[in-house]
Short mmCIF file of C-alpha atoms and ligand atoms in Angstrom, two decimals:
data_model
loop_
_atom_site.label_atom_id
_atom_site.label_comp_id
_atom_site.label_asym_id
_atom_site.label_seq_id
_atom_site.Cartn_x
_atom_site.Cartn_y
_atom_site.Cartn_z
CA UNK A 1 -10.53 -3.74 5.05
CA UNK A 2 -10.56 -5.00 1.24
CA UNK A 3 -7.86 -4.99 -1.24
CA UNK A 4 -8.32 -5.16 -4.95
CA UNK A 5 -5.64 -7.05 -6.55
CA UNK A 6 -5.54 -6.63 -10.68
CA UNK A 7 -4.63 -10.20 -11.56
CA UNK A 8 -5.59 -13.32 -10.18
CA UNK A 9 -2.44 -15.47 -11.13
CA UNK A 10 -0.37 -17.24 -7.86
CA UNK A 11 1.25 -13.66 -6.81
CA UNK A 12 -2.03 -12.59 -6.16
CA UNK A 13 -3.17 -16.28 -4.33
CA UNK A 14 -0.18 -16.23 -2.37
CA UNK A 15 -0.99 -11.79 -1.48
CA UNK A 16 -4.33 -13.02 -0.05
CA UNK A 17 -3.04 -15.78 1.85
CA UNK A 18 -0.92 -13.25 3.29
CA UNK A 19 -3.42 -10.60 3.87
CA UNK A 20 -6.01 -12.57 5.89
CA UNK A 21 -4.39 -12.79 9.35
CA UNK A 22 -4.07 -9.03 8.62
CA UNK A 23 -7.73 -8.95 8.60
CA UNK A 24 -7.68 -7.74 5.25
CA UNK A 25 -9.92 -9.16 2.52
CA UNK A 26 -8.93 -9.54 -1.23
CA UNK A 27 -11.02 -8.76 -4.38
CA UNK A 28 -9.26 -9.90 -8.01
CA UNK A 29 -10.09 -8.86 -11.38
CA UNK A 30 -8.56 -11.46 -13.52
CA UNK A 31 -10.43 -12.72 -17.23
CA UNK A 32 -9.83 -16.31 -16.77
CA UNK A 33 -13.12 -18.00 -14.84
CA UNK A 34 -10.33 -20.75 -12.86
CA UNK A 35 -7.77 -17.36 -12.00
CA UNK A 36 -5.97 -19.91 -8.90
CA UNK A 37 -6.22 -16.27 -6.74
CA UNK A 38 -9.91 -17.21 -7.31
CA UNK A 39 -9.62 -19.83 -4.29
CA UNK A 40 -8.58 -17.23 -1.84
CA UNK A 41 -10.50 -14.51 -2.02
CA UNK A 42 -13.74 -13.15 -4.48
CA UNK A 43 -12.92 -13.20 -8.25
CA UNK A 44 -14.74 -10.84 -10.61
CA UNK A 45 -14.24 -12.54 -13.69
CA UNK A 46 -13.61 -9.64 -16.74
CA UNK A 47 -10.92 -8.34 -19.07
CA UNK A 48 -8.31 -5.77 -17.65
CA UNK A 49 -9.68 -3.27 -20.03
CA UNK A 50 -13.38 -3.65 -19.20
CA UNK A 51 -14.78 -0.41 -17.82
CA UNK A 52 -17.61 -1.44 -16.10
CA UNK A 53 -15.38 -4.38 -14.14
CA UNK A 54 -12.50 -1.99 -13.39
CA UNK A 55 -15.27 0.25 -11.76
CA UNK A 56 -16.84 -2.48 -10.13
CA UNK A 57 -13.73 -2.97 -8.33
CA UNK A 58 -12.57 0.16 -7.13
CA UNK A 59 -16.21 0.86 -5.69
CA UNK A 60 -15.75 -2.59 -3.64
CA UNK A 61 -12.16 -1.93 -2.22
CA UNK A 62 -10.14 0.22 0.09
CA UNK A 63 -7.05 0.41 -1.98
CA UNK A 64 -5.99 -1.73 -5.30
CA UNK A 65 -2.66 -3.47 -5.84
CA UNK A 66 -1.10 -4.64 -8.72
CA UNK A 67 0.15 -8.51 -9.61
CA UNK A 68 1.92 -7.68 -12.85
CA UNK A 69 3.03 -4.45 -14.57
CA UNK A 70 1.34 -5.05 -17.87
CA UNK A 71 -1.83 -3.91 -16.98
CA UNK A 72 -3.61 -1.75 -19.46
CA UNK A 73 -2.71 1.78 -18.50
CA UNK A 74 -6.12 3.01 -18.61
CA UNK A 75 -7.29 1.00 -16.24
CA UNK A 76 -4.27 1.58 -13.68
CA UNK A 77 -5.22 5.32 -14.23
CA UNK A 78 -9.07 4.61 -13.66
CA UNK A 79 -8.30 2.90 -10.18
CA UNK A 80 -5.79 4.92 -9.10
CA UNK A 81 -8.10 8.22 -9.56
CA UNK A 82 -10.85 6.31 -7.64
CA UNK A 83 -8.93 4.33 -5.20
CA UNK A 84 -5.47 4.72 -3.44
CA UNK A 85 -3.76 2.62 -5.68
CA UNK A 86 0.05 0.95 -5.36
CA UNK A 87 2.71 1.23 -7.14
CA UNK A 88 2.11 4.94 -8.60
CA UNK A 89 1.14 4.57 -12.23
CA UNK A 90 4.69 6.00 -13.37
CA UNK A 91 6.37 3.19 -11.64
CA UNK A 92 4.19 0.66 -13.45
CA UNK A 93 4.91 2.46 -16.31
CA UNK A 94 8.85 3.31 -16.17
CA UNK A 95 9.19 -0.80 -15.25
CA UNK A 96 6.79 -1.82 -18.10
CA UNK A 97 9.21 -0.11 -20.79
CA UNK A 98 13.16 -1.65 -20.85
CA UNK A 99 13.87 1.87 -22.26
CA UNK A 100 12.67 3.94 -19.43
CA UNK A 101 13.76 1.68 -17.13
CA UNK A 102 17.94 1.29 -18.01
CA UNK A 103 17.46 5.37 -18.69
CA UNK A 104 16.10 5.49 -14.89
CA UNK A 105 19.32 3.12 -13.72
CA UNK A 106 21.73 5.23 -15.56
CA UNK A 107 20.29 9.06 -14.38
CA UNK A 108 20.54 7.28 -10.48
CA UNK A 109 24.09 5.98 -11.74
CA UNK A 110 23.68 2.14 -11.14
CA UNK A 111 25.44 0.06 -13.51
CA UNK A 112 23.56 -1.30 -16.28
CA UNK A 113 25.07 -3.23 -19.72
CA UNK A 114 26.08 -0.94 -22.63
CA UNK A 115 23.11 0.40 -24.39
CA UNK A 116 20.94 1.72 -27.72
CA UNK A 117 17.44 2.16 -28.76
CA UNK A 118 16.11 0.06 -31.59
CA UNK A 119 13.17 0.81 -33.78
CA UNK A 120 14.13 -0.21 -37.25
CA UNK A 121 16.46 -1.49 -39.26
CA UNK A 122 19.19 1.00 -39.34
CA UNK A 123 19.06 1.89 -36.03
CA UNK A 124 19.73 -1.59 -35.35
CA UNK A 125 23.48 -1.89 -37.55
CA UNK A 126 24.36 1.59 -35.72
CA UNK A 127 23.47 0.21 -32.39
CA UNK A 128 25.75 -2.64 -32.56
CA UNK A 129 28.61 -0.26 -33.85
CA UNK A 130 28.21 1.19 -30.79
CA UNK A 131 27.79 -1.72 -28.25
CA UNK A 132 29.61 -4.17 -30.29
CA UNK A 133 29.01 -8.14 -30.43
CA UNK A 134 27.85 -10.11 -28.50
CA UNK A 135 24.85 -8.37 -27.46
CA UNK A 136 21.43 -8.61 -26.44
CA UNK A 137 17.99 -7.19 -28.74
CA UNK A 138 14.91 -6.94 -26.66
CA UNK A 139 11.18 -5.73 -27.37
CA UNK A 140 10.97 -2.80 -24.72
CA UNK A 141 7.47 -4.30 -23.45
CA UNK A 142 5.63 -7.48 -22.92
CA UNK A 143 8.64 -9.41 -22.45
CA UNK A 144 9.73 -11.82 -19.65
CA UNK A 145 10.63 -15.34 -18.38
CA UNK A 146 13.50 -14.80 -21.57
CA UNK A 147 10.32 -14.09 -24.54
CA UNK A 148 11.09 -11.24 -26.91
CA UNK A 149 14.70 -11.42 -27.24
CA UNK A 150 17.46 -12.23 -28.92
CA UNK A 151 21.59 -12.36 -28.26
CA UNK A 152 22.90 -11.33 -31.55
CA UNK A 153 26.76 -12.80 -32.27
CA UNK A 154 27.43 -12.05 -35.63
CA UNK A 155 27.28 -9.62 -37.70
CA UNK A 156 24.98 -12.35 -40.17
CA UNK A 157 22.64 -12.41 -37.05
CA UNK A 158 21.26 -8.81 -37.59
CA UNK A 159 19.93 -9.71 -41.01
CA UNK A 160 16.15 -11.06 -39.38
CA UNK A 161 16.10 -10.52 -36.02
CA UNK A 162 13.96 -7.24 -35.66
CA UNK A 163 11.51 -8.49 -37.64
CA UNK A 164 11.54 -11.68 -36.33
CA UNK A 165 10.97 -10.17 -32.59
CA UNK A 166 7.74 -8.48 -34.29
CA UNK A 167 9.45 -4.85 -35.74
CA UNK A 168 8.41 -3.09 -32.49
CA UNK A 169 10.45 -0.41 -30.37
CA UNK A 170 13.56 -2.15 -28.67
CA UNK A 171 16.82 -2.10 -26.89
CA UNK A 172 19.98 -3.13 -27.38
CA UNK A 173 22.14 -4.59 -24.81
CA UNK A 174 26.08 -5.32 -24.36
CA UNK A 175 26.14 -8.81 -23.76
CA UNK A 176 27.31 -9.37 -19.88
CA UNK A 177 29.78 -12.21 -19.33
CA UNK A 178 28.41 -12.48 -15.85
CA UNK A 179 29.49 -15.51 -13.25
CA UNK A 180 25.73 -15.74 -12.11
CA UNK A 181 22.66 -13.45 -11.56
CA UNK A 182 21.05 -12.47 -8.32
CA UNK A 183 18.40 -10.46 -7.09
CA UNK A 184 16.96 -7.97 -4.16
CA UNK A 185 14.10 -7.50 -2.80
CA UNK A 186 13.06 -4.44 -1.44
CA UNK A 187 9.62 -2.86 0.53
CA UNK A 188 8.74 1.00 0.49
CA UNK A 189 5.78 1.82 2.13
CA UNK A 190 3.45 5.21 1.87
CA UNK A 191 5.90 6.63 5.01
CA UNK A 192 9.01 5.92 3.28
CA UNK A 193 10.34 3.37 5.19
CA UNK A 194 12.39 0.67 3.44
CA UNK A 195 13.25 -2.90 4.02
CA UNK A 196 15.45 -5.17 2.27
CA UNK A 197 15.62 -8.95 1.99
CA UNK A 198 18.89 -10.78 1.45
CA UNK A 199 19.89 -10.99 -2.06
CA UNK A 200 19.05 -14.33 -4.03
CA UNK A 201 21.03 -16.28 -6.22
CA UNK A 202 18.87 -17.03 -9.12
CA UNK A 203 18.97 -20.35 -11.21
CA UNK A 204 17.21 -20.24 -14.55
CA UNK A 205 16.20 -23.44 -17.17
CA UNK A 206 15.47 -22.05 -20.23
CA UNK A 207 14.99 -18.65 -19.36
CA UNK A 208 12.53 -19.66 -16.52
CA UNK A 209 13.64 -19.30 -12.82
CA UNK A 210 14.32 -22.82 -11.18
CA UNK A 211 15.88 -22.62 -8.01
CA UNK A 212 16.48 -19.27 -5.55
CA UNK A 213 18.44 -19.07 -2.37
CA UNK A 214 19.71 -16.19 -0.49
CA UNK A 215 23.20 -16.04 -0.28
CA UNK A 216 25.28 -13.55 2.26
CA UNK A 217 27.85 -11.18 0.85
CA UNK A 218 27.98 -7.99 2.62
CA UNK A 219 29.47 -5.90 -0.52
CA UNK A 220 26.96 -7.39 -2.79
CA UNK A 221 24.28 -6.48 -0.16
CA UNK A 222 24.75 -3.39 0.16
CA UNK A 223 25.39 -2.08 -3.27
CA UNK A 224 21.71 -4.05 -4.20
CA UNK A 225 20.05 -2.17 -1.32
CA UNK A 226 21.51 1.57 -2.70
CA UNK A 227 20.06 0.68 -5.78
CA UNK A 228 17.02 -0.76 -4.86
CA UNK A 229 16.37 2.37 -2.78
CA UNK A 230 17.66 5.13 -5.33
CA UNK A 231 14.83 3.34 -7.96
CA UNK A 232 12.16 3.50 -5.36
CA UNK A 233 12.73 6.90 -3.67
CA UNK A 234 13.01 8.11 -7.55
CA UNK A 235 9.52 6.71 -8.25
CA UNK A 236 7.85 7.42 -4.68
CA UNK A 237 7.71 3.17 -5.10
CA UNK A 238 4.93 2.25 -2.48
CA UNK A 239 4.70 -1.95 -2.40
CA UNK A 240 7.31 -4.79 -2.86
CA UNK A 241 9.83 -4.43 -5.82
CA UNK A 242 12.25 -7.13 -6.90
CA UNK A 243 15.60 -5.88 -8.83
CA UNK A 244 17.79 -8.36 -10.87
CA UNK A 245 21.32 -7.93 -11.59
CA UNK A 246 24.45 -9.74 -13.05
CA UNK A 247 27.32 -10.42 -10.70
CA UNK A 248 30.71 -9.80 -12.19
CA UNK A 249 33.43 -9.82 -9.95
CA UNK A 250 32.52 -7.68 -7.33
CA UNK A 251 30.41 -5.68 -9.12
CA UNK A 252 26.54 -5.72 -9.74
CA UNK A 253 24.87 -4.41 -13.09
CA UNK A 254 21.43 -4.19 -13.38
CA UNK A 255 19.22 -6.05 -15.32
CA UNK A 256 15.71 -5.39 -14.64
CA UNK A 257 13.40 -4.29 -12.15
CA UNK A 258 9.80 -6.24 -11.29
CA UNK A 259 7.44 -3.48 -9.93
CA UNK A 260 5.54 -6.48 -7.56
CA UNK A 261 6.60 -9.04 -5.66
CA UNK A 262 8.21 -11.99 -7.37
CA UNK A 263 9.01 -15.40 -8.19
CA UNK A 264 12.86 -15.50 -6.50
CA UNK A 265 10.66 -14.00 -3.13
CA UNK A 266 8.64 -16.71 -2.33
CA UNK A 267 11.07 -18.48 -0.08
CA UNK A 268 10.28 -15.72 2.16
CA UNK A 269 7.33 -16.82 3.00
CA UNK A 270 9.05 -19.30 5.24
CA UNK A 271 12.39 -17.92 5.00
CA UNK A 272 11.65 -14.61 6.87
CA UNK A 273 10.20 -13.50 9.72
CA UNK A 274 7.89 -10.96 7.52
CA UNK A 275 6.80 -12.32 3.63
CA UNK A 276 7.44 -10.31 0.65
CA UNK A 277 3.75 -10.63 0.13
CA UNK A 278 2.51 -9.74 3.98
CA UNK A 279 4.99 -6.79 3.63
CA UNK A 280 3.27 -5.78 0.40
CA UNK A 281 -0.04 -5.79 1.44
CA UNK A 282 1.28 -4.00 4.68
CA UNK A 283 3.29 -0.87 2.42
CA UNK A 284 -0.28 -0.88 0.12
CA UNK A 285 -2.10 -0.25 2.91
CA UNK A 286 -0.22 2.11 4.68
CA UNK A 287 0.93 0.05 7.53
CA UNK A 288 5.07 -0.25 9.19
CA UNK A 289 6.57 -2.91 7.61
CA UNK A 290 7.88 -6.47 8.96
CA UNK A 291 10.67 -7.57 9.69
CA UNK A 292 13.05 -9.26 6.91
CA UNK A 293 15.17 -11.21 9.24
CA UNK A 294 15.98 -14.56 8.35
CA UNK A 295 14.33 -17.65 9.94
CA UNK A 296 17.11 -20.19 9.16
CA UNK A 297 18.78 -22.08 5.54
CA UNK A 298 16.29 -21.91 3.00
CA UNK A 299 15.91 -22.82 -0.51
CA UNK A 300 13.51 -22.57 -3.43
CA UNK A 301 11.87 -24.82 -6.00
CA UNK A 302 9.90 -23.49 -9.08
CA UNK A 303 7.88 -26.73 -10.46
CA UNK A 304 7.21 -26.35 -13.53
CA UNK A 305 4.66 -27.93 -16.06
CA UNK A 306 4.53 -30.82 -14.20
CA UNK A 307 3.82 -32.30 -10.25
CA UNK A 308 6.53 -34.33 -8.54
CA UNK A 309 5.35 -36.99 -6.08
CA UNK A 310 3.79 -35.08 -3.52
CA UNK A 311 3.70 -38.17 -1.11
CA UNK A 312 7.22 -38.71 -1.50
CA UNK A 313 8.38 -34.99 -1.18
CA UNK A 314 6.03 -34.59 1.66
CA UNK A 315 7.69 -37.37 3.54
CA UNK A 316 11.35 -35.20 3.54
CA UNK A 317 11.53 -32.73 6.45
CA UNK A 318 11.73 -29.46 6.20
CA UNK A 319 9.84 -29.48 2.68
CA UNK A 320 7.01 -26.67 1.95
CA UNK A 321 4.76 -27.43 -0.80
CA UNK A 322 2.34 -24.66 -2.05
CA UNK A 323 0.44 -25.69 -5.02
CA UNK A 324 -1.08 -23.18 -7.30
CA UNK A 325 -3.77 -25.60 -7.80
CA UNK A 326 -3.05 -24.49 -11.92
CA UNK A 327 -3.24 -27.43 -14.91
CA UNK A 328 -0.23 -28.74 -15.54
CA UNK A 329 1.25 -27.24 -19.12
CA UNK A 330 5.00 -27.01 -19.85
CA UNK A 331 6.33 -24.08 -19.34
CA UNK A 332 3.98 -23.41 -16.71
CA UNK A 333 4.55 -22.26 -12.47
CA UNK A 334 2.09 -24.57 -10.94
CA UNK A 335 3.77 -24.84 -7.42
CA UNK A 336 6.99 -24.15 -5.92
CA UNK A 337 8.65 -25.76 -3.00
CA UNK A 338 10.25 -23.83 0.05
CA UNK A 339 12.92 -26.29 1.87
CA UNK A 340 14.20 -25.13 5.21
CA UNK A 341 16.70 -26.46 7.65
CA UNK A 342 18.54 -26.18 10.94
CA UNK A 343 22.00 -25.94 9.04
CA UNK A 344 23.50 -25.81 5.36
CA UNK A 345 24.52 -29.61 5.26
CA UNK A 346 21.64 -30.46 6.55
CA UNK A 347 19.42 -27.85 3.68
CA UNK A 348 22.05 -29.42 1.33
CA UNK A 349 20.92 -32.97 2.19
CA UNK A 350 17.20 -31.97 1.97
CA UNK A 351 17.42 -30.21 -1.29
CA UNK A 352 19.21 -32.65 -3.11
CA UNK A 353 16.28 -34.72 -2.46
CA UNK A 354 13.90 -32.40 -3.19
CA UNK A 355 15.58 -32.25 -6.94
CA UNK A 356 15.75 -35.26 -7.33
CA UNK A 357 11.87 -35.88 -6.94
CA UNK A 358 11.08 -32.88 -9.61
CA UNK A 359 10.02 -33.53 -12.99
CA UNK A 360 9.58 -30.20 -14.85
CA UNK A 361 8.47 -29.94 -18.21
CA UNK A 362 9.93 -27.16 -19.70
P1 AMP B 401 15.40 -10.53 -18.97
O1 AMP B 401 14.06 -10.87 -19.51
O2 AMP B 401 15.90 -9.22 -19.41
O3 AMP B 401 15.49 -10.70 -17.48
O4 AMP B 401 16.40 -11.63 -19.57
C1 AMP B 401 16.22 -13.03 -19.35
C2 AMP B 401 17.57 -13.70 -19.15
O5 AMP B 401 18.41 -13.49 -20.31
C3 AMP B 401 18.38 -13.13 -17.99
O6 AMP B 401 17.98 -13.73 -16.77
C4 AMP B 401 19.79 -13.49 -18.40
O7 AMP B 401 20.08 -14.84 -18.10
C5 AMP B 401 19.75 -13.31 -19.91
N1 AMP B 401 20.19 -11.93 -20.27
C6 AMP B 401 19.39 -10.85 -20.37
N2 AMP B 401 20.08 -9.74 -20.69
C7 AMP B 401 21.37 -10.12 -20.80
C8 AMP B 401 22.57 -9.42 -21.09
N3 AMP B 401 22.58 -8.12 -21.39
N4 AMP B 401 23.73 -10.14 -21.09
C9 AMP B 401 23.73 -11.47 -20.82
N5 AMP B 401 22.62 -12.18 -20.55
C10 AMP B 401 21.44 -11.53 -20.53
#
């Protein structure tokens, strides 16, 4: 079997790795000639948009998948009319747009922040009448890893700030006072069937993700897993899907969803008795699912912009290092760093050392 994956970033790399014991081969389209997915499967080398590439693809494959939801939606509608092709294009699309997304959250009634729609000027003042300050302005696409937004605390701040996030449809958000943010992953695949990882507590650095770990709280649990599972029965959601919420109190409110598997997943790869990404490949290809049990304590790294010494972290047990083989940048995932143990003290003990080796440039 072959799987087209659109996007050859380290979701896709780590989707292949995952799909090869499966006996499944991967194809990427990705327009950057050293894509890192490149090293683990066959890399056709083209824009997202290029007809004749996109075709290419779909004639080579079984089924496509989908490494981020930003992928021009004439292609996704190309592939998915030639090719069984995962997540449906209205999931990629209701996830692409902040709008359509909260609007899905509040129709399945899952706590989101207050809200308004932005596209100009006055729109703006009367959306902050109505959510009030502190609050939140975001670009309804292309945003992520914190880009295209903007928390507003005065009433002074409104004066430049939708022009300054580029005058383009937004949202406005209540600003949540939340104690810290966590997220669930969930798996549908084409049967229905649905699977749930334990929720993550997510650690950010300037608006990039930094350190996950699954924490247990039963109430937490299994208000993330309604939600997770209202979004992707409403969207007939075939594939991996991460959701991110605020915790406050004992309550969750949603933040986002990612239509793909994601960054604060990758401890599953170790972590679990089934990855994120062999569970993905699995729903995509109409397969049961794995199992999401836990393996043991487990913790996650993000390294970012720059490598640590990998002789030194190599030499602490229990340490996983999976290097996207990317150039280091700031600001940039090149690796991350899975850290398991027999018990918390002793995952404690491990990760501190772990952090203490890292030298991100953000
Ligand atoms: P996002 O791109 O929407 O995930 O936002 C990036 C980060 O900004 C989140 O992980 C939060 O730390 C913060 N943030 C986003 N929206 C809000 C909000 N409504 N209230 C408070 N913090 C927020």
């Amino acid at each position: 079997m072959k799987l087209g994956i659109v996007g050859g970033g380290q979701l896709g790399r780590m989707m292949a790795q995952a799909a090869l014991p499966l006996g499944v081969k991967t194809i990427f389209l990705d327009p950057a000639t050293d894509a890192c997915a490149g090293d683990a499967g066959q890399l056709i080398c083209a824009a997202y948009d290029d007809a004749a590439a996109v075709q290419q693809l779909a004639d080579q494959v079984d089924a496509v998948t989908f490494e981020f939801e930003n992928v021009p939606p004439d292609s996704v509608a190309t592939l998915a009319t030639r090719k069984p092709a995962f997540p449906p294009v209205d999931a990629l699309a209701t996830a692409r747009d902040r709008w359509f997304e909260k609007s899905l959250f509040q129709k399945l009634d899952i706590a989101t922040p207050k809200l308004a729609l932005v596209d100009d000027q006055e729109s703006l003042e009367a959306g902050v009448d109505r959510v009030g300050l502190p609050c939140v302005l975001k670009t309804r696409t292309l945003g992520y890893d914190g880009k295209g937004q903007k928390v507003l605390r005065k009433r002074a701040d409104l004066t430049d700030t939708f022009a300054e996030l580029g005058s383009v449809p937004m949202i406005l958000e209540g600003f949540v006072d939340f104690e810290y943010e966590v997220s669930c992953i969930g798996v549908r695949n084409q049967q229905g069937q649905c699977v749930f990882y334990p929720l993550v507590k997510n650690e950010h650095d300037q608006g990039i993700l930094y350190r996950s770990q699954p924490l247990t709280n039963s109430q937490l649990q299994t208000q993330a897993e309604h939600a997770v599972k209202s979004v992707m029965d409403a969207l007939d959601y075939v594939g991996t899907m991460a959701f991110e919420f605020f915790v406050k109190g004992d309550d969750l409110i949603a933040n986002e969803i990612a239509p793909r598997v994601h960054n604060s997943g990758h401890w599953t790869i170790e972590g679990s008795r089934c990855s994120q990404f062999e569970n993905h490949v699995r729903a995509v290809l109409g397969l049961p699912l794995g199992s999401t049990e836990s393996t043991g304590p487990v913790v996650m790294f993000n390294v970012i912009g720059r490598r640590p010494d990998v002789q030194q972290l190599l030499s602490i047990p229990g340490v996983h290092w999976h290097d996207y083989t990317k150039s280091e940048r700031a600001g940039r995932k090149i690796a991350h760093i899975t850290v398991t143990a027999a018990d918390q003290t002793q995952l404690i003990l491990r990760a501190d050392k772990v952090a203490g080796l890292l030298v991100n440039e953000l």
